[in-house]
JSON list of C-alpha atoms and ligand atoms in Angstrom, two decimals:
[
{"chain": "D", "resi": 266, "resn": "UNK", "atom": "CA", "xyz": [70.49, 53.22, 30.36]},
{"chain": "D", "resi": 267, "resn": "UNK", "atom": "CA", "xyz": [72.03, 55.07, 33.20]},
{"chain": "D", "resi": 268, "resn": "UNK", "atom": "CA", "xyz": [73.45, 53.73, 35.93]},
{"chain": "D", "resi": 269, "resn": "UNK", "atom": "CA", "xyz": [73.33, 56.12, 38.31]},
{"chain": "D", "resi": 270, "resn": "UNK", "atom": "CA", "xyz": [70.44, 55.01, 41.12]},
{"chain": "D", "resi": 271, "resn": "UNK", "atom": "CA", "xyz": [67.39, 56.45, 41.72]},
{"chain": "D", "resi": 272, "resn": "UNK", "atom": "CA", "xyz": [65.88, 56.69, 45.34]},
{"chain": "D", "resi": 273, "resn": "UNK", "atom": "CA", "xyz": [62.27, 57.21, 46.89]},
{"chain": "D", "resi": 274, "resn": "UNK", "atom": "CA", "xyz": [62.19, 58.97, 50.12]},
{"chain": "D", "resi": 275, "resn": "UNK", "atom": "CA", "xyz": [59.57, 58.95, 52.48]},
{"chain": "D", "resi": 276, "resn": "UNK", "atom": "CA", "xyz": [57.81, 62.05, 53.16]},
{"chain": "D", "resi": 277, "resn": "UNK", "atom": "CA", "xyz": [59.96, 63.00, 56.36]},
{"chain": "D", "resi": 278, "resn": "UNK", "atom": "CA", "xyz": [62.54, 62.83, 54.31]},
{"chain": "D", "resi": 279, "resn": "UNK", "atom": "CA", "xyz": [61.76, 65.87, 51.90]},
{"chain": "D", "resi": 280, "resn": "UNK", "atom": "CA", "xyz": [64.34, 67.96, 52.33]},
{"chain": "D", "resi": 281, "resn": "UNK", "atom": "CA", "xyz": [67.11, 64.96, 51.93]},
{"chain": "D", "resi": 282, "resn": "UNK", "atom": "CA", "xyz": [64.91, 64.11, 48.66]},
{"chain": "D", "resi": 283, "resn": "UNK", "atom": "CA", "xyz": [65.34, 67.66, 47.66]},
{"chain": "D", "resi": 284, "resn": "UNK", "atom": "CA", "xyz": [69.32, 67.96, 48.17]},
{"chain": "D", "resi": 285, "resn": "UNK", "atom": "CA", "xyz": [69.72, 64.71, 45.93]},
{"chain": "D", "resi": 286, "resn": "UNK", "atom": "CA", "xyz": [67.92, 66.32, 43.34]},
{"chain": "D", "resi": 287, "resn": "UNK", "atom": "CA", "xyz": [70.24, 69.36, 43.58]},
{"chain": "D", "resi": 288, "resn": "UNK", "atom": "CA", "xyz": [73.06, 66.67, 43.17]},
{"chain": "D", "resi": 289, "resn": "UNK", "atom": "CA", "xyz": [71.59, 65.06, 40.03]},
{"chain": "D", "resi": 290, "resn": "UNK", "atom": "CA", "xyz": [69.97, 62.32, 41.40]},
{"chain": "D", "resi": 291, "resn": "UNK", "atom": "CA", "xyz": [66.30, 60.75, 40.04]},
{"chain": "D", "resi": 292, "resn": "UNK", "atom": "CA", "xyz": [64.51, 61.16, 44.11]},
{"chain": "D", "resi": 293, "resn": "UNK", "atom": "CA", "xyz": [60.83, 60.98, 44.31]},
{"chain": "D", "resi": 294, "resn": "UNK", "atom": "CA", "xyz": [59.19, 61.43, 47.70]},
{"chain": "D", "resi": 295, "resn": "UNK", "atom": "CA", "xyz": [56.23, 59.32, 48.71]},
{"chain": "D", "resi": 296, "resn": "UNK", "atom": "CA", "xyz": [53.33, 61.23, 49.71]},
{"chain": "D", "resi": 297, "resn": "UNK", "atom": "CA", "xyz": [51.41, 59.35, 52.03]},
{"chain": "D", "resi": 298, "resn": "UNK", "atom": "CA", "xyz": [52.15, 57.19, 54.72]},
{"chain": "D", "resi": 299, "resn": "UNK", "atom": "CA", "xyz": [55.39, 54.92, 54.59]},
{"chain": "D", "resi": 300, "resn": "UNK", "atom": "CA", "xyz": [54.21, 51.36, 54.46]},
{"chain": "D", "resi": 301, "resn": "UNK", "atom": "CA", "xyz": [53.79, 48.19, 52.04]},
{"chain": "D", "resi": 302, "resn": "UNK", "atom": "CA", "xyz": [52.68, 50.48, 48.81]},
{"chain": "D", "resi": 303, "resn": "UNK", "atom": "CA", "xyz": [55.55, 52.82, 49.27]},
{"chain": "D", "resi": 304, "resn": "UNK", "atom": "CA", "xyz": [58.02, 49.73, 49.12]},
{"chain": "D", "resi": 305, "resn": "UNK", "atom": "CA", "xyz": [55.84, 48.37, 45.85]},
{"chain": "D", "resi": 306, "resn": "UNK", "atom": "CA", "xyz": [56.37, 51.55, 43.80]},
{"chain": "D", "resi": 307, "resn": "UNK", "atom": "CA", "xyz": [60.00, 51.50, 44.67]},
{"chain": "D", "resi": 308, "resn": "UNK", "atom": "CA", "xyz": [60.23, 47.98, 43.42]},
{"chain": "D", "resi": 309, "resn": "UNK", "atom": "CA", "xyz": [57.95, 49.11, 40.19]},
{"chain": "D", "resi": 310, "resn": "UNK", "atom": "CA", "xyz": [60.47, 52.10, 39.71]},
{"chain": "D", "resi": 311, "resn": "UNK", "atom": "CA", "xyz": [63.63, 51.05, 40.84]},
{"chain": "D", "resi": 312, "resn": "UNK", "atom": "CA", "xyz": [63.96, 53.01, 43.33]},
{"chain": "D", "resi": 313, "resn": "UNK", "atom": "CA", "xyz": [66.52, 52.61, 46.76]},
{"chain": "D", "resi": 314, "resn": "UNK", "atom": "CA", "xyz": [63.92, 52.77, 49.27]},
{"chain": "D", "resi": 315, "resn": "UNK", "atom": "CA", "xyz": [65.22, 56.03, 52.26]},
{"chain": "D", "resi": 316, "resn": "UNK", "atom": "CA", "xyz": [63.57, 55.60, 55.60]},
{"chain": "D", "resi": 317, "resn": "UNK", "atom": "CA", "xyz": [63.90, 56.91, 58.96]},
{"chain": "D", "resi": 318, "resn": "UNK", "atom": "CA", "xyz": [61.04, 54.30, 59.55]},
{"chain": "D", "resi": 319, "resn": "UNK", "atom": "CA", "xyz": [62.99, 51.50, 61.66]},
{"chain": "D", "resi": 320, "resn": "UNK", "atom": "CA", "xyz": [60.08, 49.03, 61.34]},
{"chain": "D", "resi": 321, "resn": "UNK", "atom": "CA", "xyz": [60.22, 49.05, 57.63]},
{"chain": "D", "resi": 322, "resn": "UNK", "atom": "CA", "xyz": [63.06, 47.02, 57.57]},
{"chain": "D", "resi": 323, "resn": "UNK", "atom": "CA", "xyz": [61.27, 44.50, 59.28]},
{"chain": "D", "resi": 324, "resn": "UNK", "atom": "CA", "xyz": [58.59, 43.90, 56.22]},
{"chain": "D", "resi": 325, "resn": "UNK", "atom": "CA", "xyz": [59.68, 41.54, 53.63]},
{"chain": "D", "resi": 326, "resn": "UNK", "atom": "CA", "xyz": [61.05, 43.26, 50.75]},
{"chain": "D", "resi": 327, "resn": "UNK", "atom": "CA", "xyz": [63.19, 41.97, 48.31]},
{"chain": "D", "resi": 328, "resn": "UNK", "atom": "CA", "xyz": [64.12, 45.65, 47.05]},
{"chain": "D", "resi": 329, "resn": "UNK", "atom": "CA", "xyz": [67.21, 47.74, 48.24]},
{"chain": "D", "resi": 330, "resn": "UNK", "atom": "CA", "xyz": [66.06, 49.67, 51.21]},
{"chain": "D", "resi": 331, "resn": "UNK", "atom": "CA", "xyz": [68.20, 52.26, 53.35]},
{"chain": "D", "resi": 332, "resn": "UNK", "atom": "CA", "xyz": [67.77, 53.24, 57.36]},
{"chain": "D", "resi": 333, "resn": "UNK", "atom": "CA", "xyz": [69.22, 56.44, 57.81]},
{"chain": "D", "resi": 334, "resn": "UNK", "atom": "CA", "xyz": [71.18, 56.38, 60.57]},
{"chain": "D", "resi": 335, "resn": "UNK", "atom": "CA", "xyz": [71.68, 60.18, 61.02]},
{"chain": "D", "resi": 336, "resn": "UNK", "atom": "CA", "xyz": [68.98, 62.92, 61.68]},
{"chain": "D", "resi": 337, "resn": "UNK", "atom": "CA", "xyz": [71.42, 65.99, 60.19]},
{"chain": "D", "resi": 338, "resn": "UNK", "atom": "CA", "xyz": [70.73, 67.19, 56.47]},
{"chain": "D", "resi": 339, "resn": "UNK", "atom": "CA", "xyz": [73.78, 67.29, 55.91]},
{"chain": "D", "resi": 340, "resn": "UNK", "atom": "CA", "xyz": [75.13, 64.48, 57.67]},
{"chain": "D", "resi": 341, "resn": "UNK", "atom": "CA", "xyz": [72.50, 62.13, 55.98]},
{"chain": "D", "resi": 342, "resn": "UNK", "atom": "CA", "xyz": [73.48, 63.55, 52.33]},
{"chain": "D", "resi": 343, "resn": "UNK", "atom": "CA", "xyz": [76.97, 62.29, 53.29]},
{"chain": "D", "resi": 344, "resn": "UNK", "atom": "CA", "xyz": [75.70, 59.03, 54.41]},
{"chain": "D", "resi": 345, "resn": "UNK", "atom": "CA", "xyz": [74.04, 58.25, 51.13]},
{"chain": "D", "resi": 346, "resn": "UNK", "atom": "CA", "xyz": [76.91, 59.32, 49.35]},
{"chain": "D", "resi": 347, "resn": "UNK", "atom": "CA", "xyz": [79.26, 57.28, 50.70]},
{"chain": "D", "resi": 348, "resn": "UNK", "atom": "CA", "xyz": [76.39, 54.26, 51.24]},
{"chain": "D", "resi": 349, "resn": "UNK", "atom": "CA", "xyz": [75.93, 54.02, 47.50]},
{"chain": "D", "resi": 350, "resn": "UNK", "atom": "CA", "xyz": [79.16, 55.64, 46.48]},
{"chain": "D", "resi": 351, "resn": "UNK", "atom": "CA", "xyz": [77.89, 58.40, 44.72]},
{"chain": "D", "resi": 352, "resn": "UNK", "atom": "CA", "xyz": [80.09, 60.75, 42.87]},
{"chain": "D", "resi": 353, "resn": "UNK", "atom": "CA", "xyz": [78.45, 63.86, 42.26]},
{"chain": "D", "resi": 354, "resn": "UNK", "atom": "CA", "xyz": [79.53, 65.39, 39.02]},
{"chain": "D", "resi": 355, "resn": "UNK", "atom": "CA", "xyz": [79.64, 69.06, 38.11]},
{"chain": "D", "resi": 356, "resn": "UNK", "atom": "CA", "xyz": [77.52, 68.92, 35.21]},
{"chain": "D", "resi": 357, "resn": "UNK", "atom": "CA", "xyz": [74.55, 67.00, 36.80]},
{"chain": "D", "resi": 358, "resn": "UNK", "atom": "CA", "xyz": [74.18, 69.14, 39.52]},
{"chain": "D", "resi": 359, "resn": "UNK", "atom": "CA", "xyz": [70.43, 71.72, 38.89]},
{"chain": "D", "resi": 360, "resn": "UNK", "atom": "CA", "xyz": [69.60, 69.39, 36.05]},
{"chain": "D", "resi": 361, "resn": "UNK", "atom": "CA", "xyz": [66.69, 68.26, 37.98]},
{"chain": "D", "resi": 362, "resn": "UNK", "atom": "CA", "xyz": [63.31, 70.11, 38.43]},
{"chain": "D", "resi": 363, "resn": "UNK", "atom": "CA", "xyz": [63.28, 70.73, 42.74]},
{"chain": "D", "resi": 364, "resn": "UNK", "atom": "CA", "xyz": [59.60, 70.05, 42.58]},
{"chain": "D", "resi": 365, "resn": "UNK", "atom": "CA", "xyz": [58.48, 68.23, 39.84]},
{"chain": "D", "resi": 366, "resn": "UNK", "atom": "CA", "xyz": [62.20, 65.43, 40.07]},
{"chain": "D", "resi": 367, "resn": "UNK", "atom": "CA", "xyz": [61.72, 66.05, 35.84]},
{"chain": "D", "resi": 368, "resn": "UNK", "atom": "CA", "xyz": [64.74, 66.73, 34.00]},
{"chain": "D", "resi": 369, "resn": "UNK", "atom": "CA", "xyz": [65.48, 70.18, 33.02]},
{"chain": "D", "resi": 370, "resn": "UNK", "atom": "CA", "xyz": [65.28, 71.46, 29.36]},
{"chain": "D", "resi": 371, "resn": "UNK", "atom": "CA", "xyz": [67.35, 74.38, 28.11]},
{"chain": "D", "resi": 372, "resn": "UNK", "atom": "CA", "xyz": [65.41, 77.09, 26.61]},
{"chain": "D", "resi": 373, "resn": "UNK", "atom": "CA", "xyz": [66.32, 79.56, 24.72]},
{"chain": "D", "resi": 374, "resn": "UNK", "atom": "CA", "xyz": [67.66, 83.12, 26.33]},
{"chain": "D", "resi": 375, "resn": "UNK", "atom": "CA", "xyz": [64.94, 84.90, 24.06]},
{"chain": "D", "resi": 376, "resn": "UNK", "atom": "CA", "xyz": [61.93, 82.85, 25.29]},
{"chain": "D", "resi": 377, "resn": "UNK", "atom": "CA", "xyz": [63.43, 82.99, 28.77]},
{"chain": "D", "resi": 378, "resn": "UNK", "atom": "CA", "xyz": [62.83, 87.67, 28.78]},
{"chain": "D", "resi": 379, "resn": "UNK", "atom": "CA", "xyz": [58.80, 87.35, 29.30]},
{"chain": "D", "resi": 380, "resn": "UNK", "atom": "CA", "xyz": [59.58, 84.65, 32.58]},
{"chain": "D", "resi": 381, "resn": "UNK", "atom": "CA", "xyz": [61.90, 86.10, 34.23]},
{"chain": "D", "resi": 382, "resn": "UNK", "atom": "CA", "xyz": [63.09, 89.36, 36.21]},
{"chain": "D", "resi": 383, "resn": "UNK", "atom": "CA", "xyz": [64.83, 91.95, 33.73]},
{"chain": "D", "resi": 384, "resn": "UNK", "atom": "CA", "xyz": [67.01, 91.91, 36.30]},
{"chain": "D", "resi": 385, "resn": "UNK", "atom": "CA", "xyz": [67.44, 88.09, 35.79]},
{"chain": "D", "resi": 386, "resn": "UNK", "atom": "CA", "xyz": [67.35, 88.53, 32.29]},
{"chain": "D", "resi": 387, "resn": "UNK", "atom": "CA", "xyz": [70.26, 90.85, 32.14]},
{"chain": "D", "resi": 388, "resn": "UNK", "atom": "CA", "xyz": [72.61, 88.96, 34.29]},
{"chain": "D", "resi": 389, "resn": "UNK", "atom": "CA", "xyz": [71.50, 85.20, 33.44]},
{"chain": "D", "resi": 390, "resn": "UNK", "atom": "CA", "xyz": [73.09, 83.76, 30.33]},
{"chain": "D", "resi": 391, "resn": "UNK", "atom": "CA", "xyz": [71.67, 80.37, 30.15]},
{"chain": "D", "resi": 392, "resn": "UNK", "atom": "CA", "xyz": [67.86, 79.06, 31.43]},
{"chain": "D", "resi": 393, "resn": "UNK", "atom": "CA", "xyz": [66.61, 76.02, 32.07]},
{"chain": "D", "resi": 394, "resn": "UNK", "atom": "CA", "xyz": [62.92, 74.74, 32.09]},
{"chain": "D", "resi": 395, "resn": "UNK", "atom": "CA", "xyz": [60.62, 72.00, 33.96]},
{"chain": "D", "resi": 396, "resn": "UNK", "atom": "CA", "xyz": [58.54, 70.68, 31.13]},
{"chain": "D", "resi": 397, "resn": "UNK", "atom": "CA", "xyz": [56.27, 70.13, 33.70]},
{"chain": "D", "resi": 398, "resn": "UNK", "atom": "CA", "xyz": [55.57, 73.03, 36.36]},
{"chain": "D", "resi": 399, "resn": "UNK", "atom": "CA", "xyz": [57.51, 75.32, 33.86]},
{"chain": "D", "resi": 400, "resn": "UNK", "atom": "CA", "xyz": [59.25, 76.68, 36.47]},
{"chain": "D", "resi": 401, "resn": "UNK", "atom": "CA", "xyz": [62.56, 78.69, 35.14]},
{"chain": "D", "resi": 402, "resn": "UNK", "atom": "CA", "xyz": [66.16, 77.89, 36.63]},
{"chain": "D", "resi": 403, "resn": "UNK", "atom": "CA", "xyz": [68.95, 80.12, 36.51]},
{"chain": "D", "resi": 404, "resn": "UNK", "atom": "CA", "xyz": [72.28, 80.36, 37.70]},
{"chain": "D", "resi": 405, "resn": "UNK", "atom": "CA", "xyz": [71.72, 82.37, 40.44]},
{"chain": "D", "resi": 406, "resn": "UNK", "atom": "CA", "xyz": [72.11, 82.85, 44.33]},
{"chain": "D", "resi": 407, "resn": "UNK", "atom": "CA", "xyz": [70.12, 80.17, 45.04]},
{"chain": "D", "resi": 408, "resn": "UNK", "atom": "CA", "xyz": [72.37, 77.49, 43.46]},
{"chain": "D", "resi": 409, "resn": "UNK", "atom": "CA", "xyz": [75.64, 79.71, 45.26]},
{"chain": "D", "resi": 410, "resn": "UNK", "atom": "CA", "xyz": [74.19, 79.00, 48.61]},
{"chain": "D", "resi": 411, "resn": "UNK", "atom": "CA", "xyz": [73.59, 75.55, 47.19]},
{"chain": "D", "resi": 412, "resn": "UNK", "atom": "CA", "xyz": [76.99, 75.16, 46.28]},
{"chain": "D", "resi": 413, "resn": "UNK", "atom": "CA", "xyz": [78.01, 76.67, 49.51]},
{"chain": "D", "resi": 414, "resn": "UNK", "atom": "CA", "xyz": [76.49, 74.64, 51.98]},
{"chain": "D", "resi": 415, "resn": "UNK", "atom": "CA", "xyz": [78.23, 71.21, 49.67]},
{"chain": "D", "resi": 416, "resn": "UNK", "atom": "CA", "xyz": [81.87, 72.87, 50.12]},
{"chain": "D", "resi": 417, "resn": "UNK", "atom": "CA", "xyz": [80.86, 73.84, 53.89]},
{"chain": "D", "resi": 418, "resn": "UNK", "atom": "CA", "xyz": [80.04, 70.07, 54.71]},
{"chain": "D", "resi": 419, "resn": "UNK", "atom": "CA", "xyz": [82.64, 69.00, 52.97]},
{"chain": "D", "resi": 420, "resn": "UNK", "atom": "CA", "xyz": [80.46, 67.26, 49.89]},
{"chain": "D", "resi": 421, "resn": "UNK", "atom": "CA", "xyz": [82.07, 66.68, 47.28]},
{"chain": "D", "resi": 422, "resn": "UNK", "atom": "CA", "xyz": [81.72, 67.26, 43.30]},
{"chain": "D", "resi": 423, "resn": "UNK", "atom": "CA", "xyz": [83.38, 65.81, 40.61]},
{"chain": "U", "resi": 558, "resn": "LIG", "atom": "ZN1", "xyz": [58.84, 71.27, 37.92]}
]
């Protein structure tokens, strides 16, 4: 059993979700409408309630719950990092499907030539799969600029 917590954002709060996923971190988002069944299915899961919601912290919940204080990306990844003391580590960070919040699975480079660009192919040595959408991640410019924005706001990886 891991240690690490796991959050559920509400659905204002997709992009935050999103950015804790690129750090490693288990984030679902809650579809629908923040309110009483949101807080029960982070109780059922686990889950550190996020919430720009002020009046949520007025229900009774015996869960952890979290008011973001700041309205920046960036500024509200820091403020959960140093909330919960999170120390992002270097390996953890794209392990987590963007969409789906499943882990990724390697695949093989072979299996990897008929879902991807040649172009990809040829410059990508390692691949890794959502076993759910299927979606292929790579090493690419997508997780430079990701990396790039963390050293820019000063976010840092172990
Ligand atoms: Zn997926």
């Amino acid at each position: 059993m891991s240690s690490r917590p796991k959050f559920l954002t509400d659905a204002t709060l997709a992009k935050l979700a999103k950015w804790l996923r690129i750090l490693g971190y288990d984030t679902s988002v809650y579809p629908k409408e923040a309110g009483r069944a949101m807080l029960r299915l982070a109780q059922a899961e686990d889950r550190i309630v996020l919430t720009r919601r002020g009046d949520m912290i007025e229900r009774q919940f015996s869960g952890r719950l979290h008011l973001l204080k700041q309205a920046d990306l960036a500024a509200q990844l820091q403020e959960i990092i140093e909330k919960y003391s999170l120390k992002p580590e270097k390996e953890k960070l794209f392990g987590i499907c963007l969409k789906c919040n499943k882990i990724l699975n390697p695949i093989e480079v072979e299996k990897a030539r008929d879902l991807v660009s040649p172009y990809v192919y040829q410059h990508c040595k390692s691949f890794n799969q959502c076993p759910v959408c299927q979606n292929i991640y790579w090493e690419g410019t997508h997780q430079r600029n990701s990396l790039q924005f963390l050293q820019k706001n000063k976010i840092k990886i172990n």
